[in-house]
GROMACS .gro file of C-alpha atoms in nm:
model
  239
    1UNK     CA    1  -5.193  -1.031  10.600
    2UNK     CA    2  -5.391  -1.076  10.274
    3UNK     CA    3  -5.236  -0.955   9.940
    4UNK     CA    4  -5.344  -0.625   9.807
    5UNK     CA    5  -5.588  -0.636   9.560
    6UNK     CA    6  -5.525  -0.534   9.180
    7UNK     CA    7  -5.723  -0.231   9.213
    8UNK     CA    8  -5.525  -0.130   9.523
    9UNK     CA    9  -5.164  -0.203   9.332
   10UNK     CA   10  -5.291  -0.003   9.051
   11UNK     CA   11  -5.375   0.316   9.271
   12UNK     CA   12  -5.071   0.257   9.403
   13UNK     CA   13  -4.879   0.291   9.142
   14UNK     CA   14  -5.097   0.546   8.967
   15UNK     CA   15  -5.011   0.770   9.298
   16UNK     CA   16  -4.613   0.665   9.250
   17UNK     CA   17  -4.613   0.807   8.869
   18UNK     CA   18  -4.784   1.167   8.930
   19UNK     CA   19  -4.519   1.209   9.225
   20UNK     CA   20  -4.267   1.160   9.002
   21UNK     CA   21  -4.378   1.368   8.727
   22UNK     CA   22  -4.472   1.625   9.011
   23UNK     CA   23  -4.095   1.632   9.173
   24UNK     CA   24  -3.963   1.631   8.787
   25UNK     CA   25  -4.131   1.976   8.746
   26UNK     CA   26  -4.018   2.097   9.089
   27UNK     CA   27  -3.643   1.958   9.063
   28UNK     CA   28  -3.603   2.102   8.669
   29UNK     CA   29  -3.748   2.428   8.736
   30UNK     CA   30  -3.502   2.511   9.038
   31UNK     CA   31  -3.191   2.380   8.888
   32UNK     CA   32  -3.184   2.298   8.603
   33UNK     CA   33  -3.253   1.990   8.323
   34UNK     CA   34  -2.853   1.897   8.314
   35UNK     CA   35  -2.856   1.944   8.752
   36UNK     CA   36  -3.143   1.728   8.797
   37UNK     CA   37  -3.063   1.341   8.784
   38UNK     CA   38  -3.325   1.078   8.798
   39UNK     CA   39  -3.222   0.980   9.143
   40UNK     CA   40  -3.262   1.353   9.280
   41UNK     CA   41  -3.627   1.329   9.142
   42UNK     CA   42  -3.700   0.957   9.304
   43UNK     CA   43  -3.606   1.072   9.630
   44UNK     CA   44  -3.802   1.408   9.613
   45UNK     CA   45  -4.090   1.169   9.523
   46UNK     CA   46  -4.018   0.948   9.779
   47UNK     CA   47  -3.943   0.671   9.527
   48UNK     CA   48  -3.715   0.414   9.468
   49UNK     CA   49  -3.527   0.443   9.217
   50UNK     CA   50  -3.591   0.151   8.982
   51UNK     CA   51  -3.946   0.282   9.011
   52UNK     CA   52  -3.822   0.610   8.732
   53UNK     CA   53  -3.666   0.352   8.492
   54UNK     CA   54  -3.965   0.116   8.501
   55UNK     CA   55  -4.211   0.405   8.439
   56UNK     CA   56  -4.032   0.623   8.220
   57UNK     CA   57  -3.739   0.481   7.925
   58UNK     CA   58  -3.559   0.775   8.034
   59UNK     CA   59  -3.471   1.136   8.188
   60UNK     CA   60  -3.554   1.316   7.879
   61UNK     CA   61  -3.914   1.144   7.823
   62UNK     CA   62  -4.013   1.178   8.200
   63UNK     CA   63  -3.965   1.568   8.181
   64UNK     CA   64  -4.158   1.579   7.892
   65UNK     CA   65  -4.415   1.428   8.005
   66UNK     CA   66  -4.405   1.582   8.351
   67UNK     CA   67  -4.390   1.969   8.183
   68UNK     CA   68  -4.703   1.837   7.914
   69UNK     CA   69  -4.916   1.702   8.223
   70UNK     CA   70  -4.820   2.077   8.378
   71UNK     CA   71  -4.939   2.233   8.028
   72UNK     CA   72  -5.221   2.052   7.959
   73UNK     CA   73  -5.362   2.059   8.345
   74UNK     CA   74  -5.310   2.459   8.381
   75UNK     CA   75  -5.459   2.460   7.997
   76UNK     CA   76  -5.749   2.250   8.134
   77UNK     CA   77  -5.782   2.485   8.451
   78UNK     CA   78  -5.764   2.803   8.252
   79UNK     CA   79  -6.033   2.668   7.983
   80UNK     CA   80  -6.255   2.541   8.253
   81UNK     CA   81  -6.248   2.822   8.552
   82UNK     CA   82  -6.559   3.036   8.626
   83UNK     CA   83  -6.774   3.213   8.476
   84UNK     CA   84  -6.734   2.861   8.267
   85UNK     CA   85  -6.730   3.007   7.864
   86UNK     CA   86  -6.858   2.863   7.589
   87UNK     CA   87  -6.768   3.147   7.322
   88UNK     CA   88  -6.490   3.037   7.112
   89UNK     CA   89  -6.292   3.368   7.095
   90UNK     CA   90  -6.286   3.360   7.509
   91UNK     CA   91  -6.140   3.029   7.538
   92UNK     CA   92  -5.893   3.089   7.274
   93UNK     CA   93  -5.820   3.401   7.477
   94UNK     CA   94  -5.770   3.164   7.738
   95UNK     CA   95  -5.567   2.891   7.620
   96UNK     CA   96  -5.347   3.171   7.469
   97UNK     CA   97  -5.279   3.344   7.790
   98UNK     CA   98  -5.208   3.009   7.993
   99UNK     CA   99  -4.936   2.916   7.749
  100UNK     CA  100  -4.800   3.269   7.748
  101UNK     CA  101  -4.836   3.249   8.140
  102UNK     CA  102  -4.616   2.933   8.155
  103UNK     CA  103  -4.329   3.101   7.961
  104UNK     CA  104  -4.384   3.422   8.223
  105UNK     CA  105  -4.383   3.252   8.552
  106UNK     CA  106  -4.128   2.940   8.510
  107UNK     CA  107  -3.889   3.064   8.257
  108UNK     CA  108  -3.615   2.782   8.372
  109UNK     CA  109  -3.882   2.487   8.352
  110UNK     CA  110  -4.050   2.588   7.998
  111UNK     CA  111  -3.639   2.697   7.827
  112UNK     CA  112  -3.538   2.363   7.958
  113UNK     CA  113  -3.865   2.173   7.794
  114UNK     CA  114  -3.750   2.381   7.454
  115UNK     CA  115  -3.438   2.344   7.435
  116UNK     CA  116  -3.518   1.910   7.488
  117UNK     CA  117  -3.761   1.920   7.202
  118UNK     CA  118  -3.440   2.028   6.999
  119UNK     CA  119  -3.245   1.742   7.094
  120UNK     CA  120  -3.192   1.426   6.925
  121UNK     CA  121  -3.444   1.247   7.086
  122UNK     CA  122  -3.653   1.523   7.002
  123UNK     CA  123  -4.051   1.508   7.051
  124UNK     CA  124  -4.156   1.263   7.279
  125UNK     CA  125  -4.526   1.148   7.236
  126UNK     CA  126  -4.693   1.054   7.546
  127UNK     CA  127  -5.080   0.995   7.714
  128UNK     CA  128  -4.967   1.391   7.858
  129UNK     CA  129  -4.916   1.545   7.562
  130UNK     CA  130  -5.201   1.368   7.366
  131UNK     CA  131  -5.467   1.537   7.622
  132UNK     CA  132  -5.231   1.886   7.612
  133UNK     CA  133  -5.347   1.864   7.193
  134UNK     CA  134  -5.694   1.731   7.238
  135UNK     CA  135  -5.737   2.039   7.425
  136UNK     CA  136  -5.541   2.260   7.189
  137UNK     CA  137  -5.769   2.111   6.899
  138UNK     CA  138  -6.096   2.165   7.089
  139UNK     CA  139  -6.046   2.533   7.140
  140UNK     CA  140  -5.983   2.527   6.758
  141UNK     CA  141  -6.273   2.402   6.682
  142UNK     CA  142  -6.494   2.603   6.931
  143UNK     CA  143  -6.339   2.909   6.749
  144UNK     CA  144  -6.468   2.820   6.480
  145UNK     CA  145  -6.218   2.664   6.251
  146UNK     CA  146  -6.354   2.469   5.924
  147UNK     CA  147  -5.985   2.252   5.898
  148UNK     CA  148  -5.883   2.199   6.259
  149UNK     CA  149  -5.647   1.936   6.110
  150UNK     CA  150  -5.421   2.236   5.919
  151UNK     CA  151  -5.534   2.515   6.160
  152UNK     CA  152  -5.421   2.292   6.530
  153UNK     CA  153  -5.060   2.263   6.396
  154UNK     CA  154  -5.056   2.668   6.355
  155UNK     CA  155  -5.179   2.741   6.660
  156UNK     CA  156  -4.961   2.472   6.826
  157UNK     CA  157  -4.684   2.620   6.614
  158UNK     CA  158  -4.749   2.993   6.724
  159UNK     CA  159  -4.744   2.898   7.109
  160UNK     CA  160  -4.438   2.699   7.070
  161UNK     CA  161  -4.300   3.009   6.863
  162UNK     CA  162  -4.409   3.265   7.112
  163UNK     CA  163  -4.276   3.072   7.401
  164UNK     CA  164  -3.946   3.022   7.251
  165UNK     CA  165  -3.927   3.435   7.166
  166UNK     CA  166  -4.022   3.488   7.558
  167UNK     CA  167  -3.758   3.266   7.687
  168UNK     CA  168  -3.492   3.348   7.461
  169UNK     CA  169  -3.190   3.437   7.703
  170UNK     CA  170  -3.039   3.791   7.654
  171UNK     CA  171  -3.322   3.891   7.337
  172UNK     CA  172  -3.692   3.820   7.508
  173UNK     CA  173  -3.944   3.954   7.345
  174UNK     CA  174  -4.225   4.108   7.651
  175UNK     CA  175  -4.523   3.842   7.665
  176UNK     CA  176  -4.753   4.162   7.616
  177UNK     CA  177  -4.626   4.209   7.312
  178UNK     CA  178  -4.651   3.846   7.207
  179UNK     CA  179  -5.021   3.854   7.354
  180UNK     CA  180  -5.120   4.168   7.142
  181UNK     CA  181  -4.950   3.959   6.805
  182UNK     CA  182  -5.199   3.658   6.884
  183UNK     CA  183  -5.477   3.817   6.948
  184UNK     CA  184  -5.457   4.047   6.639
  185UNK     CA  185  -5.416   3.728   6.452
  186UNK     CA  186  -5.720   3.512   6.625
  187UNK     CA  187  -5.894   3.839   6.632
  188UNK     CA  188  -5.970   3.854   7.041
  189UNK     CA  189  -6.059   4.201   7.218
  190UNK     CA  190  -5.786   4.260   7.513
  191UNK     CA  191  -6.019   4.247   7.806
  192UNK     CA  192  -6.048   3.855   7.718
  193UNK     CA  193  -5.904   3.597   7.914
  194UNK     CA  194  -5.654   3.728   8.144
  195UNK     CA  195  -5.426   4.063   8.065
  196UNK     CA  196  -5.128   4.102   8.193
  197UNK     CA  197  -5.222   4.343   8.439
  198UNK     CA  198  -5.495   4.114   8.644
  199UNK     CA  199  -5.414   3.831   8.822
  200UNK     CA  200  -5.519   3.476   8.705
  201UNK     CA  201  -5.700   3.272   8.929
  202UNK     CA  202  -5.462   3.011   9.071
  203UNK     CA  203  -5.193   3.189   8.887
  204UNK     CA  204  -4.929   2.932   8.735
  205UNK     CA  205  -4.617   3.111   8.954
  206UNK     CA  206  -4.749   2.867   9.287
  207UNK     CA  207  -4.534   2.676   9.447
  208UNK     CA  208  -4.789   2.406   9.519
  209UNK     CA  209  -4.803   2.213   9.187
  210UNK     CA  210  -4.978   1.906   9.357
  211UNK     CA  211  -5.332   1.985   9.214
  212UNK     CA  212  -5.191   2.000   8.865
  213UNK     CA  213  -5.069   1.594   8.925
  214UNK     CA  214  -5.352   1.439   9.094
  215UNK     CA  215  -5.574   1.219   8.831
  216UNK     CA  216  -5.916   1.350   8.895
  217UNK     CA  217  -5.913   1.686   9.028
  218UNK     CA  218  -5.888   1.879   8.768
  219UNK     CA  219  -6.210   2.001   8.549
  220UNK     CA  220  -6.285   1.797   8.170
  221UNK     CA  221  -6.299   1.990   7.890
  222UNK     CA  222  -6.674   1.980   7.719
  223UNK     CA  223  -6.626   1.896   7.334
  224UNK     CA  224  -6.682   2.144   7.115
  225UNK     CA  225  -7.072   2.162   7.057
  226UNK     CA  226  -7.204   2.064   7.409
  227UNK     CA  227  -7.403   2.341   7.602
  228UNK     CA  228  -7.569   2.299   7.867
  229UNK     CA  229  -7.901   2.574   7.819
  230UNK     CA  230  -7.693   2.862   7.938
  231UNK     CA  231  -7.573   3.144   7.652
  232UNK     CA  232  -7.251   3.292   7.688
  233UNK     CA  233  -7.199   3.641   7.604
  234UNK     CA  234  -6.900   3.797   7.466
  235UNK     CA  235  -6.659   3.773   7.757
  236UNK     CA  236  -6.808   3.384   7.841
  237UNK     CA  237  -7.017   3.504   8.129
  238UNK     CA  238  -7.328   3.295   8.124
  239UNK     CA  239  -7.668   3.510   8.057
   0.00000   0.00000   0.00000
């Protein structure tokens, strides 16, 4: 038998990391961060496991990464879904409500991801989170921010904030109420993006997560600027 080729080894292994980010997500959201070890999530992946440790330095930086590839896919999804929107306010609508929508429908998965940027180890930068802020930064700049290097950290700061308030335990605050604060604030009309009384398309509650870790299935976000000869009107449908 003739030895796999490099391209081969490297989808190989490219396959081998999203399953373990996928099962990461899966195994902290039903029990737990402290319940979950690193060998429950190589066997859930179907890994061995000296395959976690030579990906990932540790437990802490392989959730991370796991809940930012989460985050910035369903970001990506939300930003990207028809009628495709190129107004500023709707994406920021958008973005807003797929955050908010995390906090909603995996309260375990997003307190746990908190509660570990609070740690020592603290913030954890990885190639996840990287493309979670380019995306955060774009819809900035679509909305039509003159100093998206001051005005990213606020928003970034106001999703973390608003996340935290939902997910306090015994105090939440209602993620309609959050929604209403940031929107008054970004100045978006309630019908935008998704309110809390429609249902989003591919909602973030599923069970099947796999789409969300497969490289190349998911949509790219168009920098800010592009169009493609269609107008969007307020709401991002294309005229």
């Amino acid at each position: 038998m003739s030895p796999r080729s490099a391209s081969v080894n490297e989808e190989l292994r490219r396959r081998s990391k999203e399953r373990l980010l996928q099962a990461a997500v899966e195994l902290v959201g039903e029990r737990g961060y402290e319940a979950t070890t690193l060998g429950d999530i190589a066997d859930r992946a179907g890994s061995a496991r000296g395959l976690v440790s030579y990906y990932f330095p540790g437990k802490r930086h392989l959730v991370q990464s796991a809940v930012h590839r989460l985050m910035h896919r369903t970001l990506e999804e939300a930003l990207e879904r028809e009628p495709h929107a190129e107004d500023g306010r709707e994406r920021m609508a958008r973005a807003i409500d797929a955050i908010l929508g995390l906090a909603r429908d995996r309260p375990v998965l997003m307190r746990q991801h908190m509660a570990g940027l609070l740690q020592a180890e603290g913030f954890v930068p990885c190639p996840e989170q990287r493309r979670l802020a380019e995306l955060l930064r774009d819809t900035v700049a679509r909305h039509g921010s003159r100093d998206v290097d001051s005005d990213y950290p606020m928003l970034r700061a106001l999703l973390m904030g608003a996340v935290y308030a939902a997910l306090v335990p015994g105090v939440p605050m209602p993620v309609p109420v959050l929604r209403a604060e940031l929107f008054k604030r970004y100045r978006l009309d309630w019908e935008m993006g998704v309110p809390p009384d429609t249902g989003a398309p591919g909602g973030t509650c599923e069970t099947d997560l796999s789409r969300f870790f497969a490289t190349g299935t998911a949509p790219k976000c168009r920098p800010a600027g592009h169009r493609d000869g269609r107008r969007s009107g307020p709401h991002g449908q294309s005229k």
